[in-house]
PDB file of C-alpha atoms and ligand atoms in Angstrom:
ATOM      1  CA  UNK O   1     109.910 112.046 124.146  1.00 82.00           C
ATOM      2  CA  UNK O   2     112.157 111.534 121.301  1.00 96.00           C
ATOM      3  CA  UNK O   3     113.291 112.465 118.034  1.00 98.00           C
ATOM      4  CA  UNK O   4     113.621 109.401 116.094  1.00 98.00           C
ATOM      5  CA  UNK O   5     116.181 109.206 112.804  1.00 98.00           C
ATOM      6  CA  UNK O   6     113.901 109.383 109.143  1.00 98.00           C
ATOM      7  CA  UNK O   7     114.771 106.254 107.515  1.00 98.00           C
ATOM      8  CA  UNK O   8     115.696 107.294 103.793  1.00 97.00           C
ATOM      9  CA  UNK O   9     114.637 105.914 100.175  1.00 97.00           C
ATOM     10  CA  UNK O  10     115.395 103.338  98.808  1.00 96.00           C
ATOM     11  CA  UNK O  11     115.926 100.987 102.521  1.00 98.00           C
ATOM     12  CA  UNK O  12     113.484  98.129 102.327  1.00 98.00           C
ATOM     13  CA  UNK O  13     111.922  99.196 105.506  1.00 98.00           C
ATOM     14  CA  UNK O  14     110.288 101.851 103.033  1.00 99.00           C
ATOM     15  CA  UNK O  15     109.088  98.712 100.771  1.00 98.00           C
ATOM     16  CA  UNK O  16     107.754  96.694 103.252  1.00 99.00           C
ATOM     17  CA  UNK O  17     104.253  96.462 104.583  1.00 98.00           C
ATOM     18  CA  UNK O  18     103.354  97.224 108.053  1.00 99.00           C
ATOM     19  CA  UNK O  19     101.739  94.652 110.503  1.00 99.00           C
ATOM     20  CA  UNK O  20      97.922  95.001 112.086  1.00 99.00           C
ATOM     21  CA  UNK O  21      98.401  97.058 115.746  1.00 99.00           C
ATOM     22  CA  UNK O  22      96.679  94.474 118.155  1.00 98.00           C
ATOM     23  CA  UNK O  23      98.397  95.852 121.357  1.00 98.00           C
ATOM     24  CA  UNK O  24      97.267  99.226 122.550  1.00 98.00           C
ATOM     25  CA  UNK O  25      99.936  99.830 125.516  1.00 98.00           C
ATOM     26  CA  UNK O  26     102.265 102.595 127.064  1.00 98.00           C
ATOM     27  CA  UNK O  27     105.036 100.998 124.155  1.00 98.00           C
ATOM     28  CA  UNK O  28     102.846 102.406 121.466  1.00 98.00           C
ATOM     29  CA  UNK O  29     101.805 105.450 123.106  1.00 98.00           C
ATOM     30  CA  UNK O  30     105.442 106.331 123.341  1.00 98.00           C
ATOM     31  CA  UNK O  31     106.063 105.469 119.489  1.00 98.00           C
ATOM     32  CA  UNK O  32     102.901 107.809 118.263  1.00 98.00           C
ATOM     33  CA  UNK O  33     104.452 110.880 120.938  1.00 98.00           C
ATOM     34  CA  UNK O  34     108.250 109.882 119.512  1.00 98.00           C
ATOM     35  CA  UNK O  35     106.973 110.055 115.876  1.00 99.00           C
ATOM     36  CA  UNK O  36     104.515 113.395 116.297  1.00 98.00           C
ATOM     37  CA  UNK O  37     107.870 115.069 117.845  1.00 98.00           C
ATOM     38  CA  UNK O  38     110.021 113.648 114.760  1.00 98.00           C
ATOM     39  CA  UNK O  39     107.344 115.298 112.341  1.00 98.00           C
ATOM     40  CA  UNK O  40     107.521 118.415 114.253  1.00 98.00           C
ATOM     41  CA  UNK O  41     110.790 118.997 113.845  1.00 98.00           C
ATOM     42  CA  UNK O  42     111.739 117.833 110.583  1.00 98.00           C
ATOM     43  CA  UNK O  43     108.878 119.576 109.589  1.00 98.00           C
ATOM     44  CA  UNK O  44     106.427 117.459 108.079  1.00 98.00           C
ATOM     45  CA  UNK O  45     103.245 117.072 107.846  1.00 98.00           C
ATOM     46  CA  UNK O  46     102.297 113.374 108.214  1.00 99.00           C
ATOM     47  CA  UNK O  47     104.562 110.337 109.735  1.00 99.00           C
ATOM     48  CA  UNK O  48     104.561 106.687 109.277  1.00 99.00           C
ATOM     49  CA  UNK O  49     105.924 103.985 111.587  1.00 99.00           C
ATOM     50  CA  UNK O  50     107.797 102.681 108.360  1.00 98.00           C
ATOM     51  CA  UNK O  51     109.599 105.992 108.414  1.00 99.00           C
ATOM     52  CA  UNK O  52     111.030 105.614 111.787  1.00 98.00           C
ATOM     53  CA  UNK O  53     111.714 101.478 111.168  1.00 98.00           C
ATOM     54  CA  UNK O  54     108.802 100.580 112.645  1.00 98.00           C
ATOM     55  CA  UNK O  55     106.558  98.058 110.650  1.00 99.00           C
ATOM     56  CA  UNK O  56     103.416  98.657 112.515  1.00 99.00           C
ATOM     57  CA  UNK O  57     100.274 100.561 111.061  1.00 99.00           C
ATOM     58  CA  UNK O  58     100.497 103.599 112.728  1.00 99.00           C
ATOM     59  CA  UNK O  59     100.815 107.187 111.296  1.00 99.00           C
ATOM     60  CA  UNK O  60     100.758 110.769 113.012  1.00 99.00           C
ATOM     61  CA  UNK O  61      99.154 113.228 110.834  1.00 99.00           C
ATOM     62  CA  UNK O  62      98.935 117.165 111.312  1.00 98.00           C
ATOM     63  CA  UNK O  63      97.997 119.520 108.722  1.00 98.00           C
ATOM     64  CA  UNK O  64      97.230 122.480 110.652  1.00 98.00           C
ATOM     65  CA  UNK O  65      99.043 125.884 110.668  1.00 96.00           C
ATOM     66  CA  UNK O  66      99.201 126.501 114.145  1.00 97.00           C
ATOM     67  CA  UNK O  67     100.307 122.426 114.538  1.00 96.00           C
ATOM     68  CA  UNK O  68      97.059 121.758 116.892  1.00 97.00           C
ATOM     69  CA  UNK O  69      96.015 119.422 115.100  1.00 97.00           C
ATOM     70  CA  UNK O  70      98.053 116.501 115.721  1.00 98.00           C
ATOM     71  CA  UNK O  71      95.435 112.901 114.727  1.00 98.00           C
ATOM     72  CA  UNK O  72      97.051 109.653 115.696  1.00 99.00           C
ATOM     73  CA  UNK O  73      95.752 106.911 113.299  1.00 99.00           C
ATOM     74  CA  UNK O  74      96.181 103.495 113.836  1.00 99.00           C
ATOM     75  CA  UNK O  75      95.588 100.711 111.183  1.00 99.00           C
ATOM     76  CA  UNK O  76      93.726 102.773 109.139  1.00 99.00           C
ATOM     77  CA  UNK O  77      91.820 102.288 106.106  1.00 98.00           C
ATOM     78  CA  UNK O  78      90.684 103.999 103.549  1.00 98.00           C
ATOM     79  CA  UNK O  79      87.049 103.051 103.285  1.00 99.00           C
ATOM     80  CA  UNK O  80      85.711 105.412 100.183  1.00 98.00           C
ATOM     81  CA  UNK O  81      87.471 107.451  97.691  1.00 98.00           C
ATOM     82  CA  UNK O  82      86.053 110.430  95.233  1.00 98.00           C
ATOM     83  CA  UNK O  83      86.344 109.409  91.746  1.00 98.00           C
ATOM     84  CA  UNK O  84      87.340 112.931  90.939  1.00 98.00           C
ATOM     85  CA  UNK O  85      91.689 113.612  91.574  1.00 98.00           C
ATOM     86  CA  UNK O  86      93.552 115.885  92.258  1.00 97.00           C
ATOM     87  CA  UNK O  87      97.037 116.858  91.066  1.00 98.00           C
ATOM     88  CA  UNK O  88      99.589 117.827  93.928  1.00 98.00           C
ATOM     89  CA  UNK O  89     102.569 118.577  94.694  1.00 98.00           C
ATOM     90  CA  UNK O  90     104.142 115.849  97.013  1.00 98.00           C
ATOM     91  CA  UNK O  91     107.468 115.626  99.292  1.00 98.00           C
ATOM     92  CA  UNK O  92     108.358 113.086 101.821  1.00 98.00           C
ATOM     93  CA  UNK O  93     110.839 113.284 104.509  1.00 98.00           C
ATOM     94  CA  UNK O  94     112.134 109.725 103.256  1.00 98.00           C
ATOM     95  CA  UNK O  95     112.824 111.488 100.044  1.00 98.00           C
ATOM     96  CA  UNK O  96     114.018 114.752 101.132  1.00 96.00           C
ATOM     97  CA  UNK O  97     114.309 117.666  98.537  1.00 96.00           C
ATOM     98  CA  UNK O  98     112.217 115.685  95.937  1.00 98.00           C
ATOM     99  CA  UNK O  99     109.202 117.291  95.068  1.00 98.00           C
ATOM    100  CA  UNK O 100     106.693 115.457  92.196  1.00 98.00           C
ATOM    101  CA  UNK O 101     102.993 116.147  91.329  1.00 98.00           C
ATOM    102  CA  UNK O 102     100.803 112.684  91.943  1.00 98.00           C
ATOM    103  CA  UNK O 103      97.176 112.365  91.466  1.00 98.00           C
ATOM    104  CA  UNK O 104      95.096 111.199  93.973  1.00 98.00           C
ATOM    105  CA  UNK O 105      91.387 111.001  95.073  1.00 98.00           C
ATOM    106  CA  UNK O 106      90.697 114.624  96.361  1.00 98.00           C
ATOM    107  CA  UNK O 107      87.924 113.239  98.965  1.00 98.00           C
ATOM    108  CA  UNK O 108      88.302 109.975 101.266  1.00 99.00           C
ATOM    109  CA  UNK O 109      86.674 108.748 104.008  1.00 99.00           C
ATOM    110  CA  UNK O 110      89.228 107.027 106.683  1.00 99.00           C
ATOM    111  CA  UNK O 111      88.391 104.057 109.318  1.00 99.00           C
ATOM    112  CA  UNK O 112      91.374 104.211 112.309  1.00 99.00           C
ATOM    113  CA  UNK O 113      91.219 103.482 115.823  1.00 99.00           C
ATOM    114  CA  UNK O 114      92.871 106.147 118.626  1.00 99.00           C
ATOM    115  CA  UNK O 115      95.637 104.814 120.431  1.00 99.00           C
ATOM    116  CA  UNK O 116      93.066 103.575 123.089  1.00 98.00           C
ATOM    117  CA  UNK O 117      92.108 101.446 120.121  1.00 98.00           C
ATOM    118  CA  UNK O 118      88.499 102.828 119.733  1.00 99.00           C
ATOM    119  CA  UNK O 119      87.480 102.654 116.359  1.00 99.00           C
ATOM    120  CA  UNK O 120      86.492 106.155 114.732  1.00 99.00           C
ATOM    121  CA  UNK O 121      85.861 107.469 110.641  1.00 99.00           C
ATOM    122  CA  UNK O 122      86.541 110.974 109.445  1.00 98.00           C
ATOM    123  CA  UNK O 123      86.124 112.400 106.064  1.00 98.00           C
ATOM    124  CA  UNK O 124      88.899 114.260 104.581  1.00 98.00           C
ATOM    125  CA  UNK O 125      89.779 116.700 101.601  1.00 98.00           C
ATOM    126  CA  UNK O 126      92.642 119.058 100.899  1.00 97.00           C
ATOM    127  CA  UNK O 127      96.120 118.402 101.966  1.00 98.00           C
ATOM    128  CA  UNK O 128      94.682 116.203 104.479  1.00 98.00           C
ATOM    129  CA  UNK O 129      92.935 113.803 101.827  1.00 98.00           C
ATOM    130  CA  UNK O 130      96.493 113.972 100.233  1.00 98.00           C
ATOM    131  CA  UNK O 131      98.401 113.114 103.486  1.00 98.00           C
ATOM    132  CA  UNK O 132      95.942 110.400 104.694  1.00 98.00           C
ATOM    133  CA  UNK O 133      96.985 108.553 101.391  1.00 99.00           C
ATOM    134  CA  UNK O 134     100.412 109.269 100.887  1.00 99.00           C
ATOM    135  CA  UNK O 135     100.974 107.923 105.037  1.00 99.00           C
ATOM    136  CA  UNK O 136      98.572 104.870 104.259  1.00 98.00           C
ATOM    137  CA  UNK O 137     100.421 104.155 101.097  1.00 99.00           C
ATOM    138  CA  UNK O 138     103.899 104.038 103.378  1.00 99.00           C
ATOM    139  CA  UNK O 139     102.283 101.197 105.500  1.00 99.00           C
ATOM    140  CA  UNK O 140     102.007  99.143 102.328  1.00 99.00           C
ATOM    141  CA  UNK O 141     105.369  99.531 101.492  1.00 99.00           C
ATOM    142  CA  UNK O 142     104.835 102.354  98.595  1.00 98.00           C
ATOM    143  CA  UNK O 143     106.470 105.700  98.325  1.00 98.00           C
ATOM    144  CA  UNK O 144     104.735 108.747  96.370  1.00 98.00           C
ATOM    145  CA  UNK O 145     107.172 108.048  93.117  1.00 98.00           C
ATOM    146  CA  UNK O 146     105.767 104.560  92.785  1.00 98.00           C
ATOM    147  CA  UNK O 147     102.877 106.427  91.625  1.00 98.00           C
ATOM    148  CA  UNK O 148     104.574 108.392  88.899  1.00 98.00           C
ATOM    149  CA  UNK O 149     105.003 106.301  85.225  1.00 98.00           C
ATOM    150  CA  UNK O 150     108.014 104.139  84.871  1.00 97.00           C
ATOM    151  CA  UNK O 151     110.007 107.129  83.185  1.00 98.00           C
ATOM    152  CA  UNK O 152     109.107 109.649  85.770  1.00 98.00           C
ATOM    153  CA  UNK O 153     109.917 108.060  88.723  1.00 98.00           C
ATOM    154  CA  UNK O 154     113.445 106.396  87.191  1.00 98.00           C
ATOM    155  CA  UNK O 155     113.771 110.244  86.327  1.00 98.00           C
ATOM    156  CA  UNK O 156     112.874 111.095  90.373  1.00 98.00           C
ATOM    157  CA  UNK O 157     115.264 108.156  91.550  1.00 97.00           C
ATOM    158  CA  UNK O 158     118.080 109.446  89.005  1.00 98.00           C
ATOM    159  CA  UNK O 159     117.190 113.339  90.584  1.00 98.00           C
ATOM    160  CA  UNK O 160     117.267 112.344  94.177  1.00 97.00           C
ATOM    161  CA  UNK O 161     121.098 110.666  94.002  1.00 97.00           C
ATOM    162  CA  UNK O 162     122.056 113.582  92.696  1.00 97.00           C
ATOM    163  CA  UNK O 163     120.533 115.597  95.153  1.00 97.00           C
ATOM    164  CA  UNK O 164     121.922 112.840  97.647  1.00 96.00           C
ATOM    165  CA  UNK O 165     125.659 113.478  96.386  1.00 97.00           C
ATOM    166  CA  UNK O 166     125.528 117.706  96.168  1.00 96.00           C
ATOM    167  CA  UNK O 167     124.577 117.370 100.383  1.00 94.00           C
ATOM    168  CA  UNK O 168     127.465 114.678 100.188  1.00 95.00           C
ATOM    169  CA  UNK O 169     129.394 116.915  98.881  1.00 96.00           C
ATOM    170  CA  UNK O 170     128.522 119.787 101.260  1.00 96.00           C
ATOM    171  CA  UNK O 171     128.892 117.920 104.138  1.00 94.00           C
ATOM    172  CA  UNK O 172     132.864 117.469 102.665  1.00 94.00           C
ATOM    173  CA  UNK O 173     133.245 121.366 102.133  1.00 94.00           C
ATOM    174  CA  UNK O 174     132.203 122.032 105.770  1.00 94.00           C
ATOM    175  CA  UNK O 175     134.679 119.233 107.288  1.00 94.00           C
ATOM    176  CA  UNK O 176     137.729 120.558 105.214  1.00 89.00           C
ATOM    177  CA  UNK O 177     136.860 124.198 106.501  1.00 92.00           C
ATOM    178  CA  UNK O 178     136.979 122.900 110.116  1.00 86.00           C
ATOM    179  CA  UNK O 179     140.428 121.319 110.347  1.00 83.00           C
TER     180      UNK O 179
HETATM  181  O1  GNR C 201     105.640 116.667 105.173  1.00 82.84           O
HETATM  182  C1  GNR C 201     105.108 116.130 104.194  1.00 82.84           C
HETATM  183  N1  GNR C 201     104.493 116.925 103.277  1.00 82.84           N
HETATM  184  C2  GNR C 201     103.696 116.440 102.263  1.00 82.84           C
HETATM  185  C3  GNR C 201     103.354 117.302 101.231  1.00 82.84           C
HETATM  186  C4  GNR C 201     102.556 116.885 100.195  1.00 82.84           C
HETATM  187  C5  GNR C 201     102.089 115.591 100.194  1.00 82.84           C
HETATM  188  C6  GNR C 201     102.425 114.705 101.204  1.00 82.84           C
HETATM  189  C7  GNR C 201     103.212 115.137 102.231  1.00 82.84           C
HETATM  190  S1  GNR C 201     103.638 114.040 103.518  1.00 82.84           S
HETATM  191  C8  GNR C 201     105.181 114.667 104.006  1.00 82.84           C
HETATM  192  C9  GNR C 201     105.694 113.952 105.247  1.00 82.84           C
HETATM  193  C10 GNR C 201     105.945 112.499 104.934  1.00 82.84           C
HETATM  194  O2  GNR C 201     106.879 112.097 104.293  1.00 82.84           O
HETATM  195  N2  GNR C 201     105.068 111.644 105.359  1.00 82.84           N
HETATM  196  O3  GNR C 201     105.180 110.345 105.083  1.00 82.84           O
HETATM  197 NI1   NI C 202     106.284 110.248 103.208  1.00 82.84          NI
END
């Protein structure tokens, strides 16, 4: 296992969209245990292959507490959606320290196949619901400010340099105190 490097906003691996998985082999195996160790330790909650520079439609979510929950989906699809929303608030480890409430559907129902490609549905709601979308959305090349209005998410984009520079500029402090 491995702990792979979190591709960061805006590199066009993020904007891409991620190809069908039609090979279900030892090389994928090793991706999903590779990515479930790189969400583990960042920590997240969810990971998509995007993330890691990977444009194949995979994603390893785990919402649990105890982190026992670990669900491999490949190419999945969200097959229904509740017409009622819900307002949360979002971070991804591609835009680390940004936090922004997006609506989404509060229920979906999610087609995926394991990593032995066997095809299997579950129905989610609560964070996972959330997480199933935002890690979907990632395979089609769209990041949880694309969902925000046009203002907001220049607003977000304009917040997150800035946030960029500040652990720039830490990084600079900690250097100079070394030598
Ligand atoms: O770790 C994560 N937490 C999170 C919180 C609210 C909504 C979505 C997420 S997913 C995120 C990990 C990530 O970036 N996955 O792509
Ligand atoms: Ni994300």
């Amino acid at each position: 296992m491995a702990k792979l490097p979190v591709i960061q906003y805006p590199h066009p691996v993020l904007a891409a969209k991620a190809e069908p998985v039609t090979v279900f082999d030892d090389d994928l195996r090793r991706l999903a245990a590779d990515m479930a160790e790189t969400m583990y330790d960042a920590p997240g909650v969810g990971l998509a292959a995007n993330q890691v520079g990977v444009l194949k439609r995979m994603v390893v979510i785990d919402v649990t507490e105890e982190k026992t929950g670990l669900t491999v989906f490949v190419n999945p699809e969200i097959i229904e959606k509740s017409d009622t929303l819900i307002d949360h608030e979002e971070g991804c480890l591609s835009l680390k320290g940004l936090y922004e409430h997006v609506k989404r559907p509060d229920h979906v129902r999610v087609r995926a196949q394991d990593l032995d490609g066997k095809t299997f549905e579950l129905d989610c709601e609560g964070l996972l619901a959330i997480c199933v979308q935002h890690e979907t959305d990632h395979l089609d090349g769209i990041v949880f400010i694309d969902h925000l209005s046009m203002l907001k998410k220049q607003r977000a984009a304009t917040k997150l340099r800035k946030l960029r520079r500040e652990e720039k500029e830490r990084e600079k402090e900690r250097a100079h105190r070394m030598d």
